[in-house]
Tab-separated table of N, CA and C in Angstrom:
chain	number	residue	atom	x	y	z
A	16	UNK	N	-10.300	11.201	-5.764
A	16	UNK	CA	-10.120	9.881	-6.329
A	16	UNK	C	-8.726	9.804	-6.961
A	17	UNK	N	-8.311	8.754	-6.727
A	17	UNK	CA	-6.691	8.663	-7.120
A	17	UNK	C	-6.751	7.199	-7.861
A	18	UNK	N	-5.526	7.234	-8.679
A	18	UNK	CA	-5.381	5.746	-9.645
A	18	UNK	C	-3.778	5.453	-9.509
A	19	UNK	N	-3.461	4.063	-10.069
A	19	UNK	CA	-1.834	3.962	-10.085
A	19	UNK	C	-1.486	4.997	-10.180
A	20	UNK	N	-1.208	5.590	-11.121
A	20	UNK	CA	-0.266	6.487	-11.574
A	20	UNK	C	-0.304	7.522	-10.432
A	21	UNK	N	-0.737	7.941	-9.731
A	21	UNK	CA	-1.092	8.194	-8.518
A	21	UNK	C	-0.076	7.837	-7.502
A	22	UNK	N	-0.392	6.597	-7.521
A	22	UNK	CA	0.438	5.762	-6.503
A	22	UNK	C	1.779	5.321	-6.959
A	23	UNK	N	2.317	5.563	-8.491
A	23	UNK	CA	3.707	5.905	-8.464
A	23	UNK	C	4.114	6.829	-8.350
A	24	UNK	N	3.772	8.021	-8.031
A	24	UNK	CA	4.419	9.317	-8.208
A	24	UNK	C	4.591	9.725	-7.105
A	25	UNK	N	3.520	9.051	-5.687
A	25	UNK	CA	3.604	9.592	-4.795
A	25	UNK	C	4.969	8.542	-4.132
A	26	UNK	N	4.819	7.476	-4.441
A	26	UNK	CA	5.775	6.523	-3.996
A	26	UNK	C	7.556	6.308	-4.558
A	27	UNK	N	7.521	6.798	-5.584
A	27	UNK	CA	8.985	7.402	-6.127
A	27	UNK	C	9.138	8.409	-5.736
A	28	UNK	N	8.882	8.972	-5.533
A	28	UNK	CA	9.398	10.687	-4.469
A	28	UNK	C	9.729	10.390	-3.378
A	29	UNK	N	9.562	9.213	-2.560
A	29	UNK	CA	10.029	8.874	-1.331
A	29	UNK	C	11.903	8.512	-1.950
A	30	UNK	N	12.455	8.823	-1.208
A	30	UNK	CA	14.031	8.503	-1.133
A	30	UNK	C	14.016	7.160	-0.805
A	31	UNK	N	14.934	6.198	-1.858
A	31	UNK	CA	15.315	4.709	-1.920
A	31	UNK	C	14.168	3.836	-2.808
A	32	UNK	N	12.961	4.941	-2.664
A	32	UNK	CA	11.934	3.981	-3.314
A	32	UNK	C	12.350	3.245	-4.524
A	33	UNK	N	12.269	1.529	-4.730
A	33	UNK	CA	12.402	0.761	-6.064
A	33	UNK	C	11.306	0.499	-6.389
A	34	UNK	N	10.721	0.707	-7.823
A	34	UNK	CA	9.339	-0.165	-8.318
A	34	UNK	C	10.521	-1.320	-8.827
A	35	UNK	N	9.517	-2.495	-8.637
A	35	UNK	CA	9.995	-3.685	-9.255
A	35	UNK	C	8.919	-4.243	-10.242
A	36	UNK	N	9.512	-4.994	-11.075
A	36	UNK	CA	8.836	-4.827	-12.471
A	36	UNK	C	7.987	-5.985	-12.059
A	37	UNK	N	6.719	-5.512	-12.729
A	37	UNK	CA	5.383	-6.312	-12.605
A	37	UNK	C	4.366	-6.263	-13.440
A	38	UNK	N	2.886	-7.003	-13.468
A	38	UNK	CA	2.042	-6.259	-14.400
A	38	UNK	C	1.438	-5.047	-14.385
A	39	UNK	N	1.738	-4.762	-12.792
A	39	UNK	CA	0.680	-3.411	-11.862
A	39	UNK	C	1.715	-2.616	-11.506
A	40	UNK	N	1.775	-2.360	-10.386
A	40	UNK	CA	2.862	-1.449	-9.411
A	40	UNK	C	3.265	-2.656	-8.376
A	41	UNK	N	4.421	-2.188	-7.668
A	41	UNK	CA	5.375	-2.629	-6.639
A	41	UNK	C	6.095	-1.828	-6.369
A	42	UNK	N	6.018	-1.396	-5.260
A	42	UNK	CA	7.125	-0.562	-4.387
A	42	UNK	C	7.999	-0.604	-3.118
A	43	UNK	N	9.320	-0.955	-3.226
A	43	UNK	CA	9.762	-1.352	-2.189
A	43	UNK	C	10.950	-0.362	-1.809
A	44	UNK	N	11.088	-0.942	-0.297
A	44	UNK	CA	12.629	0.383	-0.038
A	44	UNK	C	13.348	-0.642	0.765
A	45	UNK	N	14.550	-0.682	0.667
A	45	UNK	CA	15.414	-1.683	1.452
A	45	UNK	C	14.736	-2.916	0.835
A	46	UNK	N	14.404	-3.670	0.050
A	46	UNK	CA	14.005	-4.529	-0.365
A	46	UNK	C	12.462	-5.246	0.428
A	47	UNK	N	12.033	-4.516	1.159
A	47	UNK	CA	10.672	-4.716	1.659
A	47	UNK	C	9.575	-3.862	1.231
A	48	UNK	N	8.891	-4.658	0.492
A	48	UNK	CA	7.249	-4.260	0.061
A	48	UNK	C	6.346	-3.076	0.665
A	49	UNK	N	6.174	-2.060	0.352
A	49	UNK	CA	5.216	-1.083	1.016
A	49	UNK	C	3.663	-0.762	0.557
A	50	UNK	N	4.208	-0.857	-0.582
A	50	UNK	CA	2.731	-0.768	-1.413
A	50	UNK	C	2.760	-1.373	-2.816
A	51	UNK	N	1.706	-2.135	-3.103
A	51	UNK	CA	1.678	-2.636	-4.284
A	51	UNK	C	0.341	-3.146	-4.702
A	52	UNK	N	-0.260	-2.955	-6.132
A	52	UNK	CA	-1.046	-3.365	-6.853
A	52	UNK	C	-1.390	-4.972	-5.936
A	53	UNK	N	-3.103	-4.959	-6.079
A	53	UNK	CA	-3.749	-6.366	-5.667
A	53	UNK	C	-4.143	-7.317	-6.541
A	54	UNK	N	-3.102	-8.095	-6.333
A	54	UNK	CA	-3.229	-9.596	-7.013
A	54	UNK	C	-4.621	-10.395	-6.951
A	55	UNK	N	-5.641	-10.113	-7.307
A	55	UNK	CA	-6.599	-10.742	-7.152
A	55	UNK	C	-6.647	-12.537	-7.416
A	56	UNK	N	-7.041	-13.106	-6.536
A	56	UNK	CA	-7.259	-14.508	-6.790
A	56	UNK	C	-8.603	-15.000	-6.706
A	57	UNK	N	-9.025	-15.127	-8.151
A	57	UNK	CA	-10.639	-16.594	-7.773
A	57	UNK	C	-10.486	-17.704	-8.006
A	58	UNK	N	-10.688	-18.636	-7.397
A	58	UNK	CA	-10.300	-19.814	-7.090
A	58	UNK	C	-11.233	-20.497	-8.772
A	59	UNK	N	-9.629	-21.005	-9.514
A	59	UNK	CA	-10.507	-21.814	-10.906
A	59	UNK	C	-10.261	-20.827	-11.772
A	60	UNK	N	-9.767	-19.410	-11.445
A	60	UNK	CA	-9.971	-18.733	-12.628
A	60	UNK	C	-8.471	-17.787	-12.598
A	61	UNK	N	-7.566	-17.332	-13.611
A	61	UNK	CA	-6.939	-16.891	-13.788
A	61	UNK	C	-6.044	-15.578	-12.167
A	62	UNK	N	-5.156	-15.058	-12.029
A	62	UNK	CA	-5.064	-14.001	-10.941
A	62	UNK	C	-5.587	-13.123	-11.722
A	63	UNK	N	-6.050	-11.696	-11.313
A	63	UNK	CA	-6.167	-10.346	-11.690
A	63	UNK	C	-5.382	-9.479	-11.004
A	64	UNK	N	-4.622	-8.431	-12.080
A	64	UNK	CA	-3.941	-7.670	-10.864
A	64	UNK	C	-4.948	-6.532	-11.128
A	65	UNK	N	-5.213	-5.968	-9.776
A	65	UNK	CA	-6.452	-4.934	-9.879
A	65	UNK	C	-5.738	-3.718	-9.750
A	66	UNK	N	-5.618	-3.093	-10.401
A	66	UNK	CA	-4.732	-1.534	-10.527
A	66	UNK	C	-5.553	-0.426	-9.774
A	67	UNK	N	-6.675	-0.816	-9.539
A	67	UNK	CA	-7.783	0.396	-8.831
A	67	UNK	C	-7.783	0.109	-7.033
A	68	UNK	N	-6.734	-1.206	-6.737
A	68	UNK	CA	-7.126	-1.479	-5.685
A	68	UNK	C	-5.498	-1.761	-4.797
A	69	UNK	N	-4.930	-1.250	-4.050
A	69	UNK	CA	-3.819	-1.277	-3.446
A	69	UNK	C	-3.736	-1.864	-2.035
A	70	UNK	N	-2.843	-2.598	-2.327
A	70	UNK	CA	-2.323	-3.406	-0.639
A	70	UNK	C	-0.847	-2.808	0.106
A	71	UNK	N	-1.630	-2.339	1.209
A	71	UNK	CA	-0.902	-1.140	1.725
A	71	UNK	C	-0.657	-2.104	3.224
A	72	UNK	N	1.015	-1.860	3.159
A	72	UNK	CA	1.818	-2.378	4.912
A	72	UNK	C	1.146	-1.340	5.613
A	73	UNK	N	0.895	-2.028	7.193
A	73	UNK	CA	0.194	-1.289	8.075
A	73	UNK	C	0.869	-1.077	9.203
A	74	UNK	N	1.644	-2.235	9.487
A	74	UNK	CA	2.705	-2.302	10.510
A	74	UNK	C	2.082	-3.434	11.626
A	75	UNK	N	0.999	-3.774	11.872
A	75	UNK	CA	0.325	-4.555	12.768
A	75	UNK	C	-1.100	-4.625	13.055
A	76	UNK	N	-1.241	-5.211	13.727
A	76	UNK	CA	-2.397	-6.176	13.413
A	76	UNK	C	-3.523	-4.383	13.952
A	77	UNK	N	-2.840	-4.233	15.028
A	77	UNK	CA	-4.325	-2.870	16.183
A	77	UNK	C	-4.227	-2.285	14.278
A	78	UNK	N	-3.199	-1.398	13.892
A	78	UNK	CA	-3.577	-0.614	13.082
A	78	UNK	C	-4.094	-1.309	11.568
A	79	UNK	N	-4.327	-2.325	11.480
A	79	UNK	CA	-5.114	-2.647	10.431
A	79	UNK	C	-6.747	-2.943	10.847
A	80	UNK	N	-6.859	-3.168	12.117
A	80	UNK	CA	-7.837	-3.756	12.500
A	80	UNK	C	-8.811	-2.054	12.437
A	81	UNK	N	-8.119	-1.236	12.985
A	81	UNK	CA	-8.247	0.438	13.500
A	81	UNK	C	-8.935	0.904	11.432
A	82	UNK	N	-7.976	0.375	11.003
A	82	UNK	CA	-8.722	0.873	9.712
A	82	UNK	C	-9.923	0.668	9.081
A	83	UNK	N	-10.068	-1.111	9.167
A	83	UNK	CA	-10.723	-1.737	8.425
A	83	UNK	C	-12.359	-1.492	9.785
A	84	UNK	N	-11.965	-1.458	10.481
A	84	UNK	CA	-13.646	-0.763	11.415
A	84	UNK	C	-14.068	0.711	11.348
A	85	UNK	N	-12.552	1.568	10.963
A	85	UNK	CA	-12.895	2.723	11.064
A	85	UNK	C	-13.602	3.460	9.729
A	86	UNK	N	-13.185	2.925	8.911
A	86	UNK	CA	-13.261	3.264	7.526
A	86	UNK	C	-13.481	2.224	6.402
A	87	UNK	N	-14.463	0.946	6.479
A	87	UNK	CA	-14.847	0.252	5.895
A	87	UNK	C	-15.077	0.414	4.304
A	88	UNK	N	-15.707	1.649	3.772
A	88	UNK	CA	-15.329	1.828	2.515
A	88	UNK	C	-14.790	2.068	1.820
A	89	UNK	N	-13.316	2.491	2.461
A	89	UNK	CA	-11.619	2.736	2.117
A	89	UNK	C	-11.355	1.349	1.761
A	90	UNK	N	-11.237	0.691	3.404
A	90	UNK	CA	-10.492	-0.301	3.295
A	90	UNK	C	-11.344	-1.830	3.224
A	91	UNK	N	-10.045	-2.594	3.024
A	91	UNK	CA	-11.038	-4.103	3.293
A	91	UNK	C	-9.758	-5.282	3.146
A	92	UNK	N	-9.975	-6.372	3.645
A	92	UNK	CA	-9.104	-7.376	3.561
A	92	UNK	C	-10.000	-8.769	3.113
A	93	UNK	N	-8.738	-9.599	2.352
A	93	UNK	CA	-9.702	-10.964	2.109
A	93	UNK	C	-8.826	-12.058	3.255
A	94	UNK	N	-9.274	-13.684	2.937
A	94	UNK	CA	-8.831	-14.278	3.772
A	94	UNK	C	-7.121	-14.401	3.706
A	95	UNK	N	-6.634	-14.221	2.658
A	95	UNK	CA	-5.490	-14.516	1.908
A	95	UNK	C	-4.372	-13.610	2.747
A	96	UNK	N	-4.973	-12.588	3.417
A	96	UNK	CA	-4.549	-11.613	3.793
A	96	UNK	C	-4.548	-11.603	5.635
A	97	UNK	N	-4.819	-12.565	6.034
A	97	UNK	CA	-5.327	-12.826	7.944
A	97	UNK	C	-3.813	-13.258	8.472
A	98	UNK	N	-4.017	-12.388	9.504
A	98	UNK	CA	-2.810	-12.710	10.069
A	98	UNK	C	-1.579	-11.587	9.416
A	99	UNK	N	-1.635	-10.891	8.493
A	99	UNK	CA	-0.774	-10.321	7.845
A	99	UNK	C	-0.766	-8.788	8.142
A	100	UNK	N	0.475	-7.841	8.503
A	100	UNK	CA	0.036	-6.565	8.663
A	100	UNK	C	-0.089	-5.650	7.227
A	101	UNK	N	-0.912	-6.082	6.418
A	101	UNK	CA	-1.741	-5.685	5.253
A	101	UNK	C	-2.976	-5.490	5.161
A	102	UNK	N	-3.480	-4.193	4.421
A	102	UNK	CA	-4.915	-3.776	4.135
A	102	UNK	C	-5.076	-3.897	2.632
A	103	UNK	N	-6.296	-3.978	1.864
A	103	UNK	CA	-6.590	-3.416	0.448
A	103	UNK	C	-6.654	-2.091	1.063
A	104	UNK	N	-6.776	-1.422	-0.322
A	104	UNK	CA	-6.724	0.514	-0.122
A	104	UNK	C	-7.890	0.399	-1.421
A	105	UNK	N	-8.851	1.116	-1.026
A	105	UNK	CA	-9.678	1.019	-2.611
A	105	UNK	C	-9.276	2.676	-3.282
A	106	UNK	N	-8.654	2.932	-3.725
A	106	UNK	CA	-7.812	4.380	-4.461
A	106	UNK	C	-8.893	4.750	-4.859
A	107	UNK	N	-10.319	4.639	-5.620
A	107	UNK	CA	-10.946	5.550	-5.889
A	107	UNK	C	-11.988	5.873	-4.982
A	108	UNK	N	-11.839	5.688	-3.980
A	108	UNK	CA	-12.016	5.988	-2.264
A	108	UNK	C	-11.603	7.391	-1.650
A	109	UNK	N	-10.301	7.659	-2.504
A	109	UNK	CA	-9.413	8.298	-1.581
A	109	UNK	C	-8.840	10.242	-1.822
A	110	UNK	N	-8.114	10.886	-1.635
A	110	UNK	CA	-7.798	11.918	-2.732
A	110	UNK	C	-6.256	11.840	-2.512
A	111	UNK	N	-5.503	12.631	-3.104
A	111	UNK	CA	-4.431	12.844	-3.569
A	111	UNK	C	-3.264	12.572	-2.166
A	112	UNK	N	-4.070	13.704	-1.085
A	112	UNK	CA	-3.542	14.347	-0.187
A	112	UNK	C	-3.532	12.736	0.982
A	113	UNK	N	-4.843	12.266	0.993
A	113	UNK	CA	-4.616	10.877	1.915
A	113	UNK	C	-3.519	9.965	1.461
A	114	UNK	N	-3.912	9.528	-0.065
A	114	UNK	CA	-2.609	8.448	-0.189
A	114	UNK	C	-1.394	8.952	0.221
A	115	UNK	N	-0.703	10.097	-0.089
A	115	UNK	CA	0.581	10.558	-0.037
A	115	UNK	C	0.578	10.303	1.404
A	116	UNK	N	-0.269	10.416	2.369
A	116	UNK	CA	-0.065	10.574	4.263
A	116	UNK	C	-0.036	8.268	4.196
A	117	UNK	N	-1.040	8.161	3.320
A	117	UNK	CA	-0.717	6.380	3.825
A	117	UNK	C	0.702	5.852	3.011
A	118	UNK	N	0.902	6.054	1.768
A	118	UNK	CA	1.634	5.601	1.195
A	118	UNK	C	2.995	5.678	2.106
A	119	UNK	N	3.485	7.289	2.536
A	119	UNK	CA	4.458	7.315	3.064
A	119	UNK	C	4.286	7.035	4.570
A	120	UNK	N	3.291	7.076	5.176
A	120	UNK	CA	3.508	5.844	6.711
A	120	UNK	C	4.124	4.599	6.363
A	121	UNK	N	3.776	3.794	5.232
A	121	UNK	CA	4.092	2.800	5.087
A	121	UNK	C	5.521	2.085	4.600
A	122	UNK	N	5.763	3.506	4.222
A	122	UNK	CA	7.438	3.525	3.840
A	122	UNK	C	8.288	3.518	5.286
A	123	UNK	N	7.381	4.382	5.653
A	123	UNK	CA	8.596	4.443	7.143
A	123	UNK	C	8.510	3.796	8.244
A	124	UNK	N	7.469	2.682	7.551
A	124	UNK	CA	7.673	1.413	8.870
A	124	UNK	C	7.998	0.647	8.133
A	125	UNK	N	8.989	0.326	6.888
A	125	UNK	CA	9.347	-0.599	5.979
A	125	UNK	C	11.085	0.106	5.660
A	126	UNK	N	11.161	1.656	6.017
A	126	UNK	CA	12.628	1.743	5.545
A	126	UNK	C	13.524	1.959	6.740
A	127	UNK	N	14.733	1.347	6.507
A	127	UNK	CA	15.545	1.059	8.110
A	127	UNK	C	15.820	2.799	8.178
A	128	UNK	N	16.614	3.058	9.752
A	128	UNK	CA	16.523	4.544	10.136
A	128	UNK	C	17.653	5.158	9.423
A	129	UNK	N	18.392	4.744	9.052
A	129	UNK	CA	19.705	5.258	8.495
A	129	UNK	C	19.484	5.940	6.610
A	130	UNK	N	18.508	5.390	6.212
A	130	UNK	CA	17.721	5.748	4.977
A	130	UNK	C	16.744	6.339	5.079
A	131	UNK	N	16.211	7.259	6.101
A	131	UNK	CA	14.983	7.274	6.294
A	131	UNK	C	15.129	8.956	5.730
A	132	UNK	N	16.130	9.340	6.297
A	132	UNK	CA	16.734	11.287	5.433
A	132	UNK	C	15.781	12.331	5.896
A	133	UNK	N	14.696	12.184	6.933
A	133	UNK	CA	14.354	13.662	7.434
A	133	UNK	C	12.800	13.477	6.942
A	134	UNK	N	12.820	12.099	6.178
A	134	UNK	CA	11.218	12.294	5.481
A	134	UNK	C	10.090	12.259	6.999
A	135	UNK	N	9.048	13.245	6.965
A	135	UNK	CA	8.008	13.033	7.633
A	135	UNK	C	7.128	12.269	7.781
A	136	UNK	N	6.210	12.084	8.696
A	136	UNK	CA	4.947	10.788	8.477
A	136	UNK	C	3.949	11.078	9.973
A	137	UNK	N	3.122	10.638	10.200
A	137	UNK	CA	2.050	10.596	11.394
A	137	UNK	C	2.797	10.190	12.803
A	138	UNK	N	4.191	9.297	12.673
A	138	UNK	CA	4.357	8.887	13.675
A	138	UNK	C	6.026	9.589	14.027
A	139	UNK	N	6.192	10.821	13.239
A	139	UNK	CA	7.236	11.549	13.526
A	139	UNK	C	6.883	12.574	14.240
């Protein structure tokens, strides 16, 4: 089981990584979003940012679709989210060793090749 703090430590160790200031987490490289705290919205009632629950770039539609059938109690998406290559990540789902393998896929389909410095991932 993993929490933010979790998900900054694994995500600042990536080279270029910026958090940008928020109520939760945000993490971007080259100025594109990789992972960040879920903005919860109920319609009538205030946002929530849910710190236990992360929206993780996937890169496209097969590999979000590949998640959210394969592993339903990891992942999940709302409507807000259709059409978008984004998943929720439920972190206390997960352990240490998975986020660090999703977090940094998601970096390296978000950081251009010239910044990318030798870092590894699933699709190297």
């Amino acid at each position: 089981m993993v929490d933010a703090e979790d998900v900054r430590r694994v995500a600042l160790a990536l080279p270029h990584t910026v958090e940008i200031p928020s109520d939760g987490f945000d993490f971007r490289v080259a100025d594109k979003g990789f992972v960040w705290s879920y903005p919860e919205r109920v319609p009538g009632k205030p946002r929530v940012i849910r710190l236990d629950i992360a929206v993780l770039y996937v890169g496209d539609e097969a590999e979000k679709q590949a998640l959210l059938l394969g592993e339903p109690d990891v992942f999940f998406t709302t409507p807000g989210y259709d059409g978008l290559p984004l998943v929720l990540l439920r972190l206390g789902q997960i352990d240490l060793e998975r986020l660090g393998e999703l977090v940094t896929d998601a970096w390296r389909m978000r950081v251009p090749e010239v910044l990318r410095g030798g870092v590894q991932g699933a699709d190297a």
